[in-house]
Coordinates of C-alpha atoms in Angstrom, one line a residue:
M1 CA 58.8 96.2 6.5
V2 CA 58.6 95.0 10.0
F3 CA 58.3 91.4 9.7
Q4 CA 56.6 88.8 12.4
S5 CA 60.1 87.5 13.5
Y6 CA 61.5 90.8 13.7
A7 CA 64.7 89.4 11.7
I8 CA 66.9 91.3 14.2
W9 CA 70.7 90.3 13.4
P10 CA 72.0 88.9 16.8
H11 CA 75.5 89.5 16.1
M12 CA 75.0 93.3 16.1
T13 CA 74.5 95.9 18.4
V14 CA 70.9 98.0 18.4
F15 CA 72.6 100.8 16.5
E16 CA 74.2 98.4 13.8
N17 CA 71.0 96.9 13.2
V18 CA 69.1 100.0 12.8
A19 CA 72.2 101.1 10.7
F20 CA 72.3 98.4 8.1
P21 CA 69.9 99.5 5.8
L22 CA 71.5 102.8 5.3
R23 CA 74.9 101.0 4.9
V24 CA 73.6 98.8 1.8
G25 CA 71.7 99.6 -1.7
K26 CA 72.5 102.3 -4.4
R27 CA 72.5 105.3 -2.1
R28 CA 75.2 105.4 0.5
L29 CA 75.6 108.1 3.4
N30 CA 78.7 108.9 5.4
N31 CA 79.2 108.0 8.8
D32 CA 78.1 111.2 10.2
E33 CA 74.5 111.0 8.2
V34 CA 74.0 107.4 9.3
R35 CA 74.7 108.2 13.0
K36 CA 72.1 111.0 13.0
K37 CA 69.3 109.1 11.1
V38 CA 70.1 105.9 13.2
C39 CA 69.7 108.1 16.6
N40 CA 66.5 109.9 15.4
A41 CA 64.9 106.6 14.6
L42 CA 66.0 105.0 18.1
E43 CA 64.7 108.3 19.7
Q44 CA 61.5 107.9 17.8
V45 CA 61.2 104.5 19.4
E46 CA 62.6 105.5 22.7
L47 CA 65.4 103.0 22.7
G48 CA 67.9 106.2 22.3
D49 CA 70.0 105.0 25.6
L50 CA 70.6 101.6 24.2
G51 CA 72.4 102.1 20.9
E52 CA 75.6 100.2 22.0
R53 CA 73.8 97.4 23.6
M54 CA 73.7 93.7 21.9
A55 CA 70.3 93.0 20.1
T56 CA 70.1 89.8 22.0
Q57 CA 70.1 91.5 25.3
L58 CA 66.5 93.5 24.5
S59 CA 63.6 92.4 25.9
G60 CA 60.7 91.2 23.6
G61 CA 59.0 94.6 23.5
Q62 CA 62.4 95.9 22.9
Q63 CA 63.0 93.9 20.2
Q64 CA 59.9 94.9 18.3
R65 CA 60.5 98.5 18.7
L66 CA 64.1 97.8 17.3
A67 CA 62.7 96.3 14.0
L68 CA 60.2 99.3 13.7
A69 CA 63.0 101.6 14.0
R70 CA 65.1 99.7 11.5
A71 CA 62.0 100.2 9.3
L72 CA 61.7 103.8 9.8
V73 CA 65.2 104.8 9.8
R74 CA 64.9 104.9 5.6
E75 CA 61.8 107.5 6.0
P76 CA 59.6 105.0 3.8
Q77 CA 56.5 106.5 2.4
V78 CA 54.6 103.3 3.2
L79 CA 55.3 101.3 6.4
L80 CA 54.3 97.5 6.0
L81 CA 53.9 95.8 9.3
D82 CA 53.4 91.9 9.2
E83 CA 51.8 90.6 12.6
P84 CA 54.4 92.3 14.6
L85 CA 52.9 91.9 18.0
S86 CA 52.1 88.2 17.8
N87 CA 55.0 87.1 19.6
L88 CA 54.5 89.3 22.3
D89 CA 52.7 88.1 25.7
A90 CA 49.1 89.5 26.3
K91 CA 49.8 92.5 28.7
L92 CA 52.7 93.4 26.5
R93 CA 51.0 93.0 23.0
E94 CA 48.3 95.5 24.8
R95 CA 50.9 98.5 25.6
M96 CA 52.3 97.9 22.1
R97 CA 49.0 98.3 20.6
V98 CA 48.9 101.9 22.2
E99 CA 52.4 102.7 21.2
L100 CA 52.4 101.7 17.6
R101 CA 49.2 103.6 17.1
E102 CA 50.6 106.7 18.6
L103 CA 53.7 106.6 16.8
Q104 CA 51.7 106.4 13.6
R105 CA 49.9 109.6 14.3
R106 CA 53.0 111.2 15.2
L107 CA 55.2 110.3 12.1
R108 CA 51.8 110.2 9.9
I109 CA 52.9 107.5 7.6
T110 CA 50.7 105.4 5.7
T111 CA 50.7 102.0 7.4
L112 CA 49.6 98.8 6.1
Y113 CA 49.1 96.5 9.2
V114 CA 48.4 92.7 8.7
T115 CA 47.1 90.7 11.5
H116 CA 44.6 88.1 12.4
D117 CA 44.1 89.7 15.6
Q118 CA 40.8 91.1 15.6
I119 CA 41.1 93.4 18.5
E120 CA 44.5 94.6 16.7
A121 CA 42.6 95.6 13.6
L122 CA 39.7 97.5 15.7
S123 CA 41.9 99.4 17.7
M124 CA 44.7 100.5 15.6
S125 CA 43.2 101.1 12.2
N126 CA 41.4 104.0 10.2
V127 CA 40.2 101.6 7.6
I128 CA 40.0 97.8 7.8
A129 CA 39.9 95.5 4.6
V130 CA 38.7 92.3 5.3
M131 CA 39.8 89.4 3.0
S132 CA 38.5 86.0 1.9
A133 CA 40.4 83.7 -0.3
G134 CA 42.7 86.4 -1.5
V135 CA 39.7 88.7 -2.2
I136 CA 38.6 92.0 -0.1
V137 CA 35.0 91.4 0.8
Q138 CA 34.5 94.4 2.8
E139 CA 36.2 97.6 3.5
G140 CA 35.6 100.4 5.8
A141 CA 35.9 102.3 9.2
P142 CA 36.1 99.7 12.1
R143 CA 32.9 100.7 13.8
E144 CA 31.2 100.5 10.5
I145 CA 32.8 96.6 9.5
Y146 CA 32.0 95.5 13.2
M147 CA 28.5 97.1 13.5
H148 CA 27.5 96.6 9.9
P149 CA 29.1 93.3 8.4
K150 CA 27.9 92.7 4.6
T151 CA 28.2 89.2 5.1
Q152 CA 28.2 86.3 7.1
F153 CA 31.8 85.7 6.8
V154 CA 32.9 89.2 7.8
A155 CA 30.2 88.8 10.9
Q156 CA 31.9 85.9 11.9
F157 CA 35.7 86.9 11.1
I158 CA 35.7 90.1 13.0
G159 CA 34.7 89.9 16.6
S160 CA 32.5 87.5 18.2
T161 CA 28.9 87.0 17.1
N162 CA 25.9 85.1 17.8
Q163 CA 23.7 83.7 14.8
L164 CA 20.0 82.5 14.6
S165 CA 19.1 80.7 10.8
G166 CA 15.8 81.7 9.7
Q167 CA 13.8 83.0 6.7
F168 CA 13.1 86.5 5.9
I169 CA 9.2 87.1 6.1
S170 CA 8.8 90.9 5.0
R171 CA 10.1 94.5 5.7
R172 CA 8.6 96.4 8.6
E173 CA 9.0 100.1 9.8
E174 CA 12.2 102.3 10.2
G175 CA 14.3 99.6 7.9
L176 CA 13.6 96.6 10.1
G177 CA 12.4 93.3 9.1
L178 CA 11.0 90.1 10.4
V179 CA 12.9 86.7 10.1
R180 CA 11.3 83.4 11.1
T181 CA 13.6 81.3 13.2
E182 CA 13.6 78.2 15.3
V183 CA 12.8 80.2 18.5
G184 CA 10.5 82.3 17.2
E185 CA 10.4 85.7 14.7
I186 CA 12.5 88.1 15.5
A187 CA 12.7 91.7 14.1
C188 CA 16.0 92.9 13.1
G189 CA 17.9 95.1 10.5
L190 CA 18.6 94.1 7.0
A191 CA 21.3 93.9 4.8
T192 CA 20.7 95.5 1.3
D193 CA 20.7 92.0 -0.8
V194 CA 18.1 90.4 1.3
S195 CA 14.8 89.8 0.0
P196 CA 11.6 88.2 1.2
G197 CA 11.6 84.5 1.4
A198 CA 15.5 84.3 1.4
D199 CA 17.4 81.8 4.0
V200 CA 19.3 84.5 6.3
V201 CA 21.3 84.2 9.6
V202 CA 20.4 86.7 12.1
V203 CA 23.6 87.9 13.9
V204 CA 23.8 89.9 16.9
R205 CA 26.9 90.5 19.3
P206 CA 27.3 89.2 22.7
E207 CA 27.6 92.6 24.4
S208 CA 24.2 93.6 22.7
V209 CA 22.5 90.3 24.3
I210 CA 20.5 91.3 27.7
L211 CA 19.4 88.2 30.2
H212 CA 16.8 88.8 32.6
K213 CA 15.5 86.5 35.4
K214 CA 11.9 87.6 34.6
R215 CA 10.5 88.3 31.5
P216 CA 10.4 91.9 30.5
P217 CA 6.7 93.1 30.0
E218 CA 7.2 95.2 26.8
A219 CA 10.7 94.6 25.1
A220 CA 10.4 92.6 21.8
N221 CA 12.9 90.0 20.6
V222 CA 12.6 88.2 23.9
V223 CA 12.8 84.2 23.9
E224 CA 13.2 81.6 26.7
G225 CA 17.0 80.2 27.4
K226 CA 18.8 77.8 29.6
M227 CA 21.9 78.8 31.0
A228 CA 24.6 76.3 30.1
T229 CA 27.5 78.1 31.3
V230 CA 28.4 80.8 33.7
M231 CA 32.4 81.9 34.0
F232 CA 33.8 84.9 35.7
L233 CA 36.1 87.0 33.8
G234 CA 37.0 89.8 36.0
E235 CA 35.1 92.4 33.8
Y236 CA 32.0 90.7 33.4
L237 CA 30.4 87.2 33.1
D238 CA 30.8 85.2 30.2
C239 CA 27.8 83.5 29.8
A240 CA 26.7 80.6 27.6
V241 CA 22.6 80.6 26.9
E242 CA 20.9 77.5 25.1
L243 CA 18.2 78.9 22.5
G244 CA 17.0 75.7 20.9
K245 CA 19.6 74.2 19.1
A246 CA 21.6 77.4 19.1
V247 CA 24.2 78.7 21.8
F248 CA 24.4 82.2 22.7
Q249 CA 27.4 83.9 24.2
T250 CA 26.7 87.1 26.3
H251 CA 28.7 89.4 28.4
Q252 CA 26.6 90.3 31.5
P253 CA 27.2 92.5 34.7
H254 CA 28.5 90.8 37.9
S255 CA 25.2 92.1 39.8
L256 CA 23.4 89.6 37.6
Q257 CA 23.4 86.4 39.9
L258 CA 23.1 83.6 37.4
R259 CA 23.6 79.9 37.9
R260 CA 23.9 76.9 35.3
G261 CA 20.7 75.4 34.4
E262 CA 18.3 78.0 35.4
S263 CA 15.8 79.4 32.9
V264 CA 16.5 82.9 31.7
W265 CA 14.5 85.4 29.3
V266 CA 16.9 86.5 26.6
E267 CA 16.6 89.9 24.9
M268 CA 17.8 91.0 21.7
P269 CA 17.2 94.3 20.9
A270 CA 15.8 94.8 17.2
G271 CA 18.2 97.8 16.5
E272 CA 21.3 95.3 17.5
C273 CA 20.3 92.4 14.9
L274 CA 21.1 92.0 11.8
A275 CA 19.7 89.8 9.2
L276 CA 22.6 88.5 6.4
L277 CA 21.9 86.5 3.3
S278 CA 23.4 82.8 4.5
E279 CA 26.7 81.9 2.9
S280 CA 24.7 79.0 1.5
S281 CA 22.3 81.1 -0.3
R282 CA 25.3 83.6 -1.4
K283 CA 26.6 80.7 -3.4
E284 CA 23.4 79.5 -5.0
S285 CA 23.3 83.1 -6.2

């Protein structure tokens, strides 16, 4: 197990920290066996040259790898990582995500990764289990969880999402349905538990929303909105658009010149929208 705080022993060297699990418990190893296993574990996490250094002399990323080596040295069948990257800065956290993923693939150890960080969950997992109040509410591949959430809670919890409350009217062709909302009727995909007349929430991801300066002539699901904020984030423009009482977040390319307060046309492609049973309706049922 790798703890959130790493639990590195400051009075020990790097080597001694990793060796400690081998020197306690029922099965004791001789010094040669301990050295061989410790050196192998340190090499796996790229700390092979730092065995004699004091643990407190390591950087944050190195301490994280030290905690991982200590967990690996006993060659476990299952590895539990409890938010191991939460104490690192953003750039180091991004780098360590890649390193942990590659290490897990190389060692082929079943790993249970506990996190509240959605990016970590999506980028590092083969399977994600979303829990609410101690109960697993959805389990599946990262793409499935992100693109096809089964409940409003999962849609809100995994990634950012925009929502429009409405009432499901009818089913249409190609598995789509029609939902009446305060900004008009929206064509969208349907969750399996949605029936006509039900109170629903239409969800659409920020990257799926398209803004237009002029109304597109043939597009469906197009409503007029008002720019609330425009922020330059380097990779894209982070925009907030007022749609009635709702505020939609959307990511737009730099080439689109937008100003706060101006009117825009908001397109929500039907294939990117999903109607989910509202949490209030779910509780009533």
